Coordinates of C-alpha atoms and ligand atoms in Angstrom, one line a residue:
X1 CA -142.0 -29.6 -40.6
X2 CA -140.0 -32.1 -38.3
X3 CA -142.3 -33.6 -36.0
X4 CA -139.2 -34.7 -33.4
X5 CA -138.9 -32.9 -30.1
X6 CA -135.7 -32.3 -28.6
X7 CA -136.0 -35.3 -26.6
X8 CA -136.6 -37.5 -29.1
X9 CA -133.8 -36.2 -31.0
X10 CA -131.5 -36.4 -28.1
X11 CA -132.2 -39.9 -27.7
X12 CA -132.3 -40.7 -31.4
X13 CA -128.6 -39.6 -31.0
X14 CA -127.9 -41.6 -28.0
X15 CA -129.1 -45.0 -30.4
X16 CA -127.1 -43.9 -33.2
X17 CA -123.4 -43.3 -30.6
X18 CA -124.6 -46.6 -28.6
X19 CA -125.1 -48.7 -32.2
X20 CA -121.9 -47.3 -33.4
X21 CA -120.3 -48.7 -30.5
X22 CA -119.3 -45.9 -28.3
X23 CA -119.8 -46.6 -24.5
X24 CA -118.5 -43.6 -22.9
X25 CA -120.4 -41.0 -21.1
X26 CA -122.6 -38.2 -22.7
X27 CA -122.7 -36.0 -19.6
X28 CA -120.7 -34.0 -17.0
X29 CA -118.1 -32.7 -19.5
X30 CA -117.0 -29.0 -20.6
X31 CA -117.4 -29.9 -24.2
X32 CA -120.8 -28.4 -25.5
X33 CA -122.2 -29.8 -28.4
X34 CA -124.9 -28.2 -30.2
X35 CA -127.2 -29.0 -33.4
X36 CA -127.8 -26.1 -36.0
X37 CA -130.9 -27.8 -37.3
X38 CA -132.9 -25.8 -34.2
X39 CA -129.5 -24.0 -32.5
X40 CA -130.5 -26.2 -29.6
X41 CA -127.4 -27.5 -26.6
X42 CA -127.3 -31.3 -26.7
X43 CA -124.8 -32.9 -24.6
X44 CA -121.9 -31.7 -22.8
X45 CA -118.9 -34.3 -23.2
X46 CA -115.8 -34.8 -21.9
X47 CA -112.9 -32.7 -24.0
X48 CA -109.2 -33.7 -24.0
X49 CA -106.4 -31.6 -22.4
X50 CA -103.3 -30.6 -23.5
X51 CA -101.5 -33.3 -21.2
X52 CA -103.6 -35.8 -22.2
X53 CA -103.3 -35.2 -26.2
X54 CA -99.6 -35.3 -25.6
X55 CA -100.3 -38.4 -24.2
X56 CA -102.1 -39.9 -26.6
X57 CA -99.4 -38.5 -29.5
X58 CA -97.0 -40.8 -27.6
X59 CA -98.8 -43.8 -27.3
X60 CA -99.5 -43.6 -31.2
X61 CA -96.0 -43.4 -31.5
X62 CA -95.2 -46.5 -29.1
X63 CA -97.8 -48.4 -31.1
X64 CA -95.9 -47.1 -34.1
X65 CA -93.2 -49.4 -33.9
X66 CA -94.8 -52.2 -34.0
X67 CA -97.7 -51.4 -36.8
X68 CA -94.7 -50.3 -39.2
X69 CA -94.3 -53.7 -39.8
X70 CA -97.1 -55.3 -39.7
X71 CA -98.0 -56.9 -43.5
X72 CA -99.6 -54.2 -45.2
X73 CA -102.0 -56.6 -46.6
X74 CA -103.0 -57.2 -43.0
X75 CA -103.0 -53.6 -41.9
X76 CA -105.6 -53.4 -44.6
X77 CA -107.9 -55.6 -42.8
X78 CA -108.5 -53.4 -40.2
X79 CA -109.9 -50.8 -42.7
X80 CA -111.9 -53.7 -44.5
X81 CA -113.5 -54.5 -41.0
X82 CA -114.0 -50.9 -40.8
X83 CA -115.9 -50.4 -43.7
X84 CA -117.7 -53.3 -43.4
X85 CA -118.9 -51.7 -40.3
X86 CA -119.1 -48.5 -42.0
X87 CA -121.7 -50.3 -44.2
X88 CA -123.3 -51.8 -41.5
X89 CA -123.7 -48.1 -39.8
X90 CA -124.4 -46.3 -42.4
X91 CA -127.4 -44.3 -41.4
X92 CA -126.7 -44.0 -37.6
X93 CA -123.5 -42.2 -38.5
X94 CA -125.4 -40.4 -41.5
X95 CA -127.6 -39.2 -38.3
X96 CA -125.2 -38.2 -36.5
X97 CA -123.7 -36.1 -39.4
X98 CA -127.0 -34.0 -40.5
X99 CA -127.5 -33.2 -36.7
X100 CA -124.2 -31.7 -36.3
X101 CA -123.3 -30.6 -40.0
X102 CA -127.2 -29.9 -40.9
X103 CA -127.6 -32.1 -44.1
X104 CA -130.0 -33.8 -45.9
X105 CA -129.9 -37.6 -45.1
X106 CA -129.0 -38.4 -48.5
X107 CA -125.9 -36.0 -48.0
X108 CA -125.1 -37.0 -44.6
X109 CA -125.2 -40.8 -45.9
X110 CA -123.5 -39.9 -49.2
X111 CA -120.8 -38.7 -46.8
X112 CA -120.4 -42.4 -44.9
X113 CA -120.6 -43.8 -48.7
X114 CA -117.3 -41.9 -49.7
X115 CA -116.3 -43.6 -46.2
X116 CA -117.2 -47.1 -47.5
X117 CA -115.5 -46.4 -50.7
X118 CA -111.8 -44.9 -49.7
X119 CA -112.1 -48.1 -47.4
X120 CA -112.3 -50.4 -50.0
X121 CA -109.6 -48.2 -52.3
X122 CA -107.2 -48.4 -49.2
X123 CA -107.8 -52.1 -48.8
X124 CA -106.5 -52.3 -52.6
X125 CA -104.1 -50.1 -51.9
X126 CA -102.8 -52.2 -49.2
X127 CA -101.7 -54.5 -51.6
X128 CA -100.4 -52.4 -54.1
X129 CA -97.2 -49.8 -52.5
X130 CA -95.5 -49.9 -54.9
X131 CA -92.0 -48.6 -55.5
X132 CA -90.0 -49.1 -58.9
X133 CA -87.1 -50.5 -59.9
X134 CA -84.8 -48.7 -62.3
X135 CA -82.1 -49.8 -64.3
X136 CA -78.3 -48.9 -62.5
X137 CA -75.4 -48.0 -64.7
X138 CA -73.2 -50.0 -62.7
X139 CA -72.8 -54.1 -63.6
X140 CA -74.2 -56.7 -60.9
X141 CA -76.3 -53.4 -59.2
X142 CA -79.7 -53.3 -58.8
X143 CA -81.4 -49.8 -57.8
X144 CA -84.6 -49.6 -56.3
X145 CA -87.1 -47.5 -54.4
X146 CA -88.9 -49.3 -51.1
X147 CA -91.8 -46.9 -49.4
X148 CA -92.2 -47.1 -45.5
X149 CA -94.5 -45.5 -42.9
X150 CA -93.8 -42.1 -41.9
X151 CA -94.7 -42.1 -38.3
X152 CA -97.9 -40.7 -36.4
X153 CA -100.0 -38.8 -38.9
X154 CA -102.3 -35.5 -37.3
X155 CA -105.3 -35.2 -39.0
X156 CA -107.2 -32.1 -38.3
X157 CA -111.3 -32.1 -40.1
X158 CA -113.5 -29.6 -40.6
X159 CA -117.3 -28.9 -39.5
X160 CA -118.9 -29.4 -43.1
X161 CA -117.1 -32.9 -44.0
X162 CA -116.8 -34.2 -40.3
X163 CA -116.4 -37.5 -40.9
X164 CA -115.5 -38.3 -44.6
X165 CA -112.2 -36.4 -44.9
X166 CA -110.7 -37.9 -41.6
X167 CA -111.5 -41.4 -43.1
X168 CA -109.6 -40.1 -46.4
X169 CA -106.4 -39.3 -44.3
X170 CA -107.2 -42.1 -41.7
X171 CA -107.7 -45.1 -44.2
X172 CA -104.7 -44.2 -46.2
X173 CA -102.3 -43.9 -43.3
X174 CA -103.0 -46.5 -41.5
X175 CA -102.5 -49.0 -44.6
X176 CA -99.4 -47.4 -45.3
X177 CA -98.4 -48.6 -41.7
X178 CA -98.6 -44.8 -39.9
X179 CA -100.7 -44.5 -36.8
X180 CA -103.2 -41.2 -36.8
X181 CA -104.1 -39.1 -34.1
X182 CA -107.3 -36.9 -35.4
X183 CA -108.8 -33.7 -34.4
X184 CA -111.9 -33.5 -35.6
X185 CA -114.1 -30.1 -35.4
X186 CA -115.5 -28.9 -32.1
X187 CA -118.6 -28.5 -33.9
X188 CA -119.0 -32.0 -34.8
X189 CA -117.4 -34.1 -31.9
X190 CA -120.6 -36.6 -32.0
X191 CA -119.9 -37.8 -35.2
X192 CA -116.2 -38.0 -34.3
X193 CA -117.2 -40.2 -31.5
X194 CA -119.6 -42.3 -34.1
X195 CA -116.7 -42.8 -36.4
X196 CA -113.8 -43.0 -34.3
X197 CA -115.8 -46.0 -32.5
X198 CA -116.1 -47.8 -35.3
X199 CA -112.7 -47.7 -36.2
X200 CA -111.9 -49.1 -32.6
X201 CA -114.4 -51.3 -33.5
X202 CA -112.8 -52.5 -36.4
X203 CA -108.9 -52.5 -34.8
X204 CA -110.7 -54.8 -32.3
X205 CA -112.0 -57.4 -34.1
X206 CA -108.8 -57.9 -36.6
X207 CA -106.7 -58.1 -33.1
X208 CA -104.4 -54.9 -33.2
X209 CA -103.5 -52.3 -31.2
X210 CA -106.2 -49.6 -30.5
X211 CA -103.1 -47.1 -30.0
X212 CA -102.8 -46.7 -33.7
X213 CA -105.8 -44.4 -33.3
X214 CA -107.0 -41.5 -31.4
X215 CA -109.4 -38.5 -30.8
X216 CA -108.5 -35.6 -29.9
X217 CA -111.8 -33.5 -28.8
X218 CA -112.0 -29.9 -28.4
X219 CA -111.2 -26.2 -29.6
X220 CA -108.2 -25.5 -31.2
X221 CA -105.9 -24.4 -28.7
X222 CA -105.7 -28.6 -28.0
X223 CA -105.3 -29.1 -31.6
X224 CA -102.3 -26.9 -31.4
X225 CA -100.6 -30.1 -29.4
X226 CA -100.1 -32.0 -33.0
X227 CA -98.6 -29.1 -34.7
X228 CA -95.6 -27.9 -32.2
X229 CA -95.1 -31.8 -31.4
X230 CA -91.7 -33.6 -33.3
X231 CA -93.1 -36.9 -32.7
X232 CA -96.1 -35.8 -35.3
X233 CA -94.5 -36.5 -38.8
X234 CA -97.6 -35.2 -41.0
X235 CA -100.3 -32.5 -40.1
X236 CA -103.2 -33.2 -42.9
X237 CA -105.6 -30.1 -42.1
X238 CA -108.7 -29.2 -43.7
X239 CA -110.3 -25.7 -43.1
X240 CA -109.8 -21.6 -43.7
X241 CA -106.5 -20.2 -46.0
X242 CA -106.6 -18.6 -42.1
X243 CA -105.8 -21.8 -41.1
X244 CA -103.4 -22.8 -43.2
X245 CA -101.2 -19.7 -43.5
X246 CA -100.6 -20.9 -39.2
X247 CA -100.4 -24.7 -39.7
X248 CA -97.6 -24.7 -42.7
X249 CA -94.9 -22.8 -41.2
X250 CA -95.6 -24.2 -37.5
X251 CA -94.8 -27.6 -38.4
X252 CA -92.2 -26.7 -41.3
X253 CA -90.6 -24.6 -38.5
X254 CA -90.0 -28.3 -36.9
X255 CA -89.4 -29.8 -40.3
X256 CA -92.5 -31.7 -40.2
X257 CA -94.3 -32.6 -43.3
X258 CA -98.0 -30.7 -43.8
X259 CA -100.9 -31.6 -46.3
X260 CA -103.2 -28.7 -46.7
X261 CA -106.8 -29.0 -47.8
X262 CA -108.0 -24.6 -47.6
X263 CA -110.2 -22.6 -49.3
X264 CA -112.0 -23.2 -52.4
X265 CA -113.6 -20.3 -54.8
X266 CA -114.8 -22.6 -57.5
X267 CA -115.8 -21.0 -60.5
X268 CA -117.9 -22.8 -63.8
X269 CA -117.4 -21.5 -67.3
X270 CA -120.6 -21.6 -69.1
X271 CA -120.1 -21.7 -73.0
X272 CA -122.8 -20.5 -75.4
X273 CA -122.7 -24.6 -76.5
X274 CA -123.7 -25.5 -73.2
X275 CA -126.3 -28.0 -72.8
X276 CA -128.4 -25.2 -70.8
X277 CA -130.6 -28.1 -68.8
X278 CA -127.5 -30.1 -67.9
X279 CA -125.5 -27.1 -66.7
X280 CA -129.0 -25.5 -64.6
X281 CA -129.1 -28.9 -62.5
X282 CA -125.1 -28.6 -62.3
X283 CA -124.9 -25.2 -61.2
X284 CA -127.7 -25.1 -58.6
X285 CA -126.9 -28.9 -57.2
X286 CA -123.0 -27.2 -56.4
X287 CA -124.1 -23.3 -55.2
X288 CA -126.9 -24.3 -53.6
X289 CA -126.6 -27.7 -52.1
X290 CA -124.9 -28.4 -48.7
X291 CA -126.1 -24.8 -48.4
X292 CA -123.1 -23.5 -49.8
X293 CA -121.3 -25.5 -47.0
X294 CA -118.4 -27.7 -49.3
X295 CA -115.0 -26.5 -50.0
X296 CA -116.1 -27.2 -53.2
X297 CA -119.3 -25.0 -53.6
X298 CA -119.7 -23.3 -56.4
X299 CA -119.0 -19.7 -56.1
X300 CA -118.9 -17.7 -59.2
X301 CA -120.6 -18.5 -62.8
X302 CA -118.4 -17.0 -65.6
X303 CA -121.1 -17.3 -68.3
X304 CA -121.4 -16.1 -72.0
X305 CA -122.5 -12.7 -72.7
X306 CA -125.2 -14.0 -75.3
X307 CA -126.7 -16.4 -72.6
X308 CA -126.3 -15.0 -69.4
X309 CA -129.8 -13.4 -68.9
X310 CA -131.4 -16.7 -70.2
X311 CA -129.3 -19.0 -67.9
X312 CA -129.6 -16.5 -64.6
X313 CA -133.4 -16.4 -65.1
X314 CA -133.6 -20.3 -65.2
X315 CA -131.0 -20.2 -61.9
X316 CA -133.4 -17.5 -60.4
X317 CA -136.4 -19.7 -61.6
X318 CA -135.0 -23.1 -59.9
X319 CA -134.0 -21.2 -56.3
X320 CA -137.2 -20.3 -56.1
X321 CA -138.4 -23.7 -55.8
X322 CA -135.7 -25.1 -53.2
X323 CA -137.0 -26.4 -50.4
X324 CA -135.4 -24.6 -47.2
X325 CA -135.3 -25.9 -43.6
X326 CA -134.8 -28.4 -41.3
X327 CA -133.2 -31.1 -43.3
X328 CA -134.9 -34.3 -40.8
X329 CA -138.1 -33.7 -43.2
X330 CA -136.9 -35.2 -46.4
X331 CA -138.4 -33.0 -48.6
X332 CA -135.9 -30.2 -47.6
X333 CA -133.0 -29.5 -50.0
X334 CA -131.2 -26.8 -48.3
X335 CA -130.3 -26.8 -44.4
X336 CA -128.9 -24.4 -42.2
X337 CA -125.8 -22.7 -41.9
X338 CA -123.4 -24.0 -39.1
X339 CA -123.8 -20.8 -37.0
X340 CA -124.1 -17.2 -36.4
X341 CA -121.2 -16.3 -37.5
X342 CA -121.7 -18.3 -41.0
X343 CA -124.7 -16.2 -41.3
X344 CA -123.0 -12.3 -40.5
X345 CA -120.0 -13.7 -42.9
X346 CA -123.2 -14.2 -45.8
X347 CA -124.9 -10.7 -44.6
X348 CA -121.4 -8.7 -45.0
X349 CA -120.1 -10.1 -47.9
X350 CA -123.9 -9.4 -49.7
X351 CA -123.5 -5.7 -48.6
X352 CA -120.2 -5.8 -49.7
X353 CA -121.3 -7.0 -52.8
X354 CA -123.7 -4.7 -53.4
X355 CA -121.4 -1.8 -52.8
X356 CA -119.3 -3.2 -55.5
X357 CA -121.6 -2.3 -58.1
X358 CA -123.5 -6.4 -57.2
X359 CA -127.2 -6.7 -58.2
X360 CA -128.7 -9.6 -55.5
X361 CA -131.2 -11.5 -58.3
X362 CA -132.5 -14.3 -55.3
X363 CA -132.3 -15.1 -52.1
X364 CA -130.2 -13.8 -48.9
X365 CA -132.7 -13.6 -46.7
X366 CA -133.0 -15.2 -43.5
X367 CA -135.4 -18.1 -43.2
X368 CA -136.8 -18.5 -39.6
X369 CA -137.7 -22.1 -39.2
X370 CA -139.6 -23.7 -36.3
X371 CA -140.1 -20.4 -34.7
X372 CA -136.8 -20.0 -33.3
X373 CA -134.2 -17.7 -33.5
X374 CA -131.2 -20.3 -32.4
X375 CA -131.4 -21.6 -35.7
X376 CA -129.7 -20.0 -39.1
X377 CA -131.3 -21.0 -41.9
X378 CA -131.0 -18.8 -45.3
X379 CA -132.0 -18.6 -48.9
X380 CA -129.1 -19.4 -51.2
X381 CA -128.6 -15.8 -52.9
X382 CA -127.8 -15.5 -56.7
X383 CA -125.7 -11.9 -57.5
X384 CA -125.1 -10.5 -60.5
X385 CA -122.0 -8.5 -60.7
X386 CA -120.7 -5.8 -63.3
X387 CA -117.1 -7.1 -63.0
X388 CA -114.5 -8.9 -60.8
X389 CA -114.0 -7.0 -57.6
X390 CA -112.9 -8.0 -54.1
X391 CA -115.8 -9.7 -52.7
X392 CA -115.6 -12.1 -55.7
X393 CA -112.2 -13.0 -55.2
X394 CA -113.2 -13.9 -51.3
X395 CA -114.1 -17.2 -50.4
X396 CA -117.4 -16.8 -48.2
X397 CA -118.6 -20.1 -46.4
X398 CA -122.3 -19.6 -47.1
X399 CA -124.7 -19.9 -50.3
X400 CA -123.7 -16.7 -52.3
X401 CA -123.1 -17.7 -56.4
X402 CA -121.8 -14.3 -58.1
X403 CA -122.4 -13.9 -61.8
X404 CA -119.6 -12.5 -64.4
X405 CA -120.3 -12.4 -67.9
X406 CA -117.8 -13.1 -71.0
X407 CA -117.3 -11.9 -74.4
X408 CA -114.2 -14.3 -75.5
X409 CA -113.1 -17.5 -74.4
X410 CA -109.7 -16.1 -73.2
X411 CA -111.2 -13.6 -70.6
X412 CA -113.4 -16.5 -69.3
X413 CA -110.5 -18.2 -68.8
X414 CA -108.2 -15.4 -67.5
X415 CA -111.5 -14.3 -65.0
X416 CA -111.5 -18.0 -63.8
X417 CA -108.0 -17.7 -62.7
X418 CA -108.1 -14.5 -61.4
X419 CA -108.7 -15.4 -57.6
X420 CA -105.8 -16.5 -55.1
X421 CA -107.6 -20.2 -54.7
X422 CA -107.7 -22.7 -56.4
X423 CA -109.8 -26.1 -55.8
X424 CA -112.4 -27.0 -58.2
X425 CA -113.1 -26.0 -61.2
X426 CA -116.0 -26.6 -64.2
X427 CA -117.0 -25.8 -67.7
X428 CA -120.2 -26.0 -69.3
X429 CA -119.4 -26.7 -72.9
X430 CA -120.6 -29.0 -76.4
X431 CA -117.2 -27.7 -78.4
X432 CA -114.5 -30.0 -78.0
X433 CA -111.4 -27.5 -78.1
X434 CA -112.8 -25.6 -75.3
X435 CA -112.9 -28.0 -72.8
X436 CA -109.5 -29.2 -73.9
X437 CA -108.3 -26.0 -73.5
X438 CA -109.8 -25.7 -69.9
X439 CA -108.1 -28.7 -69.1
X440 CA -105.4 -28.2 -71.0
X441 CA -102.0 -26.5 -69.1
X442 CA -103.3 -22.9 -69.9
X443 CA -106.3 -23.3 -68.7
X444 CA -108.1 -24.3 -65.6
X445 CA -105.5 -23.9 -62.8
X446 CA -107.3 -25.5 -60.0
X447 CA -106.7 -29.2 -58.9
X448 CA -110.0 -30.0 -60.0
X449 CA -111.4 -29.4 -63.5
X450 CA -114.6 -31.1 -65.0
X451 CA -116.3 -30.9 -68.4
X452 CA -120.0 -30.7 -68.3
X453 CA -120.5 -31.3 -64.0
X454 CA -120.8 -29.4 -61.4
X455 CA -117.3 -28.1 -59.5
X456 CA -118.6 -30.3 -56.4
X457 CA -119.0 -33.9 -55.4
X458 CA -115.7 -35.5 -56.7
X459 CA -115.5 -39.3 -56.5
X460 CA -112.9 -40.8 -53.6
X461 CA -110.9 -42.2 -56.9
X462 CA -109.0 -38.9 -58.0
X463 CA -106.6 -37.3 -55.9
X464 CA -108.3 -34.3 -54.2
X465 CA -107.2 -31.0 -53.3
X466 CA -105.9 -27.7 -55.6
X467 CA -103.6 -25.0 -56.1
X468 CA -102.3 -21.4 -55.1
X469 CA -104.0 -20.8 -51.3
X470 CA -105.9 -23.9 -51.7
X471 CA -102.5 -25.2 -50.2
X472 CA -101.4 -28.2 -52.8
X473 CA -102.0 -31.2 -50.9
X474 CA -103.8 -33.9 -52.5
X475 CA -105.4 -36.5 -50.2
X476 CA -108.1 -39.4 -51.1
X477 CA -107.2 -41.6 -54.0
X478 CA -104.8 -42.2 -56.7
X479 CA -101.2 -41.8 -55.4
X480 CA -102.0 -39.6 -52.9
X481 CA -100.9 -42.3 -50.6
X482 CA -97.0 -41.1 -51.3
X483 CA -97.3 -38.5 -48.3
X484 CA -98.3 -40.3 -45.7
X485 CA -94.8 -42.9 -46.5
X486 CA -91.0 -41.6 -47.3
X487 CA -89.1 -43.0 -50.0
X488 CA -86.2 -45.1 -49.8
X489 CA -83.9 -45.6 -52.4
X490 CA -81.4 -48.8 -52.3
X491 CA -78.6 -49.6 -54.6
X492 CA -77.6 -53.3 -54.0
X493 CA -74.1 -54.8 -55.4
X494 CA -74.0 -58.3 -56.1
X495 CA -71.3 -57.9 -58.4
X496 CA -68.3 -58.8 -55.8
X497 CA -66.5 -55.4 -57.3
X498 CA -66.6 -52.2 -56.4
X499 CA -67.4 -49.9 -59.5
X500 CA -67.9 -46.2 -58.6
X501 CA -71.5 -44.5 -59.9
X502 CA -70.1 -41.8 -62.8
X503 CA -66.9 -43.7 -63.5
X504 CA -65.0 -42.5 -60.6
X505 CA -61.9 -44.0 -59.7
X506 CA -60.4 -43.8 -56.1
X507 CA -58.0 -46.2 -54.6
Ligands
UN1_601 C1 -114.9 -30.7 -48.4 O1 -115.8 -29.9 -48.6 O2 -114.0 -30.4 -47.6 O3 -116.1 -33.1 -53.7 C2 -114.9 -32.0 -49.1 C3 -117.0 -33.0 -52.8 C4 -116.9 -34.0 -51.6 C5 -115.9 -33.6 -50.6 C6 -115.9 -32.2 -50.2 N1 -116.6 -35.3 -52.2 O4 -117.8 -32.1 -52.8

């Protein structure tokens, strides 16, 4: 039981804007807000037009020219100040993230922390753009690769990582000298405004122009803007294959450059080897937690033959004891779903399950919390299934964790590949040449692909994204950097003769 009333809690959110450093008004706009935690109307903010997101695409641009060469090292400052700030803020933007995305604080928090952290990677990072230098065939040439800044970068965010994938996109581009322009989720423009004002925070005390950032807030018909306009070099979006199968050839149309970030049907092998108490926290921390809410949920178990009734009854076993409801008591495990229409898209695809020959072993069931019917909480279903059929190959943005059972290691394998996505990926496993074959290039064909955790919670280190209708961008760390620059490549003579590449001779 939460014992804040919808007053307190409006003005809890209030503190948390006003600490974060936002100053604008909370009232009198056309932009709704709402929280799913009770399915209650909070404020109503001002949204952005199309005019006016054109106008901010061109200011980014104009401040462009300038922040393309700025130092890189002091471009990073601005994103050290930021997550300093970050740090500083961790829980009033962790606030504003459970009320809007509905999750536990430690989530909502753990979502500023990979914040903090792809701060302090792009700070590095800042130092370190590397390009190479290669021998030339010529004498007295030198051939090299320089990397600049690509422009003004859109970044379009989903609902159910509203602030941490913008900073992904945002920290990197702006090291690498591009200006961003982000449009974050309808559903989670309060957080938006917590982040984005730290950021202006940030670009204010290192002395740089606030044009190398803006928010665009409001449905997607305004998001639209950053996709038809030439001036916006790279579209990163996050959200549906839906999505995604509009956004790619829009911009490519254009020739603009597009990093996708779409559907995820993650899938965990579990081998009779498995450490069974290892994989039962694993499995039920990634199907169950963020109430099935991540792109990277897990969404099917592919789990040995001579195990599987053992492992489902310890899965069935552990659901039973997960704490559902409003996530502000901190007991709670599993919050709500977004919306409505999460909640019909978990009811149709459990029918459609259980058409398909599915057995639902737990959960489904709506959970009414705090008396009110605004609200849609659920129990994180378990469902057995007799083989791979549609509904499995589906992603479904709600807590649903179908079971498949394997005889051989090859048709665990071939079962895990079968779907069209392909983000994250897991096996449960003690034999060594089974989780090198997962990883190996016939195995696992996702961009993700752990031994022994979950499919969920990857570090900001890797590069993150996957395969097939997943839509093969790769944003966060390692050299994921690369698309938000282009690639130059020089050849410089010094030799004060002119020998042609290939031996040519002319003249
Ligand atoms: C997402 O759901 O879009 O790996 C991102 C994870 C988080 C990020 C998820 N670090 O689960």
């Amino acid at each position: 039981m939460t014992t804040q009333t919808h007053d307190q809690l409006l003005s809890t959110i209030q503190d948390a804007l006003k600490a974060c450093g936002y100053t604008g008004s909370l009232e009198g706009g056309n932009l709704q807000t709402r929280t799913p935690l009770t399915g209650e109307d909070l404020f109503k903010i001002q949204g952005t037009t199309k005019e006016q997101a054109t106008e901010m695409i061109a200011a980014a641009d104009e401040a462009f020219k300038s922040w393309r060469d700025v130092p890189a090292p002091r471009r990073g400052n601005v994103i050290k100040r930021w997550g300093e700030l970050l740090t500083e803020h961790k829980h009033d933007l962790g606030i504003l993230v459970q009320v809007e995305a509905g999750k536990s604080i430690s989530e909502a928090e753990g979502e500023v922390q990979e914040m903090i952290d792809i701060c302090d990677f792009a700070l590095g990072q800042s130092r370190m753009l590397y390009g190479k230098t290669m021998p030339s065939e010529r004498p007295g040439h030198r051939l090299m690769e320089t990397w600049h800044p690509i422009g003004v970068v859109g970044v379009i965010s989903a609902f159910n990582f509203p602030v941490a994938v913008y900073s992904w996109n945002t920290a990197n581009a702006l090291v690498c000298g591009d200006t961003v322009v982000w449009k974050p989720s309808e559903m989670c423009a309060l957080s938006a405004l917590g982040a984005h004002a730290l950021l202006a925070r940030a670009i204010d005390d290192c002395g740089e122009d606030q044009n190398i950032s803006h928010l665009i807030l409001g449905d997607r018909t305004v998001g639209e803007v950053l996709l038809d306009d030439p001036r916006v070099e790279l579209v990163s979006a996050t959200g549906s294959t839906r999505m995604g199968r509009e956004v790619a050839p829009r911009v490519a149309s254009r020739f603009g450059r597009y990093l996708l970030e779409l559907g995820g049907n993650n899938a965990a092998i579990v081998s009779p080897t498995a450490d069974l108490d290892l994989a039962l926290r694993g499995i039920v921390f990634a199907a169950a937690g963020t109430a099935g809410q991540r792109c990277t949920t897990m969404r099917r178990l592919i789990v040995h033959e001579s195990i599987a009734d053992k492992l489902v009854d310890q899965i069935v076993a552990a659901y039973k004891t997960l704490t559902i409801g409003d996530p502000r008591d901190e007991s709670v495990l599993v919050g709500p779903l977004v919306n409505q229409g999460a909640f019909d898209g978990m009811q149709k695809s459990l029918e459609a399950a259980k058409e398909q020959g599915g057995e639902v072993l737990v959960g489904g069931n709506r959970v009414i919390v705090d008396d009110t019917e605004k609200s849609f909480y659920v129990e994180p279903a378990v469902v057995r299934m007799p083989e791979q059929s549609e509904i499995v190959h589906n992603e479904t943005f709600a807590p649903i964790l179908y079971v498949l059972t394997y005889s051989d290691f090859d048709e665990a394998i071939a079962l895990h590949n079968a779907v069209p996505q392909g983000l994250s990926s897991a096996i449960f496993t003690q034999d060594n040449s089974e989780a090198e074959l997962f990883l190996s290039a016939s195995g696992s064909d996702c961009g993700i692909a752990n031994v022994n955790i979950g499919t969920s919670g990857a570090e900001i280190g890797g590069a993150f994204g996957g395969e097939k209708e997943t839509g093969g961008g790769r944003e966060s760390g390692s050299d994921a950097w690369k698309t938000y620059m282009r690639r130059a490549t020089n050849t410089i003579n010094y030799s004060g003769e002119l020998p042609l590449a290939q031996g040519v001779k002319f003249l």
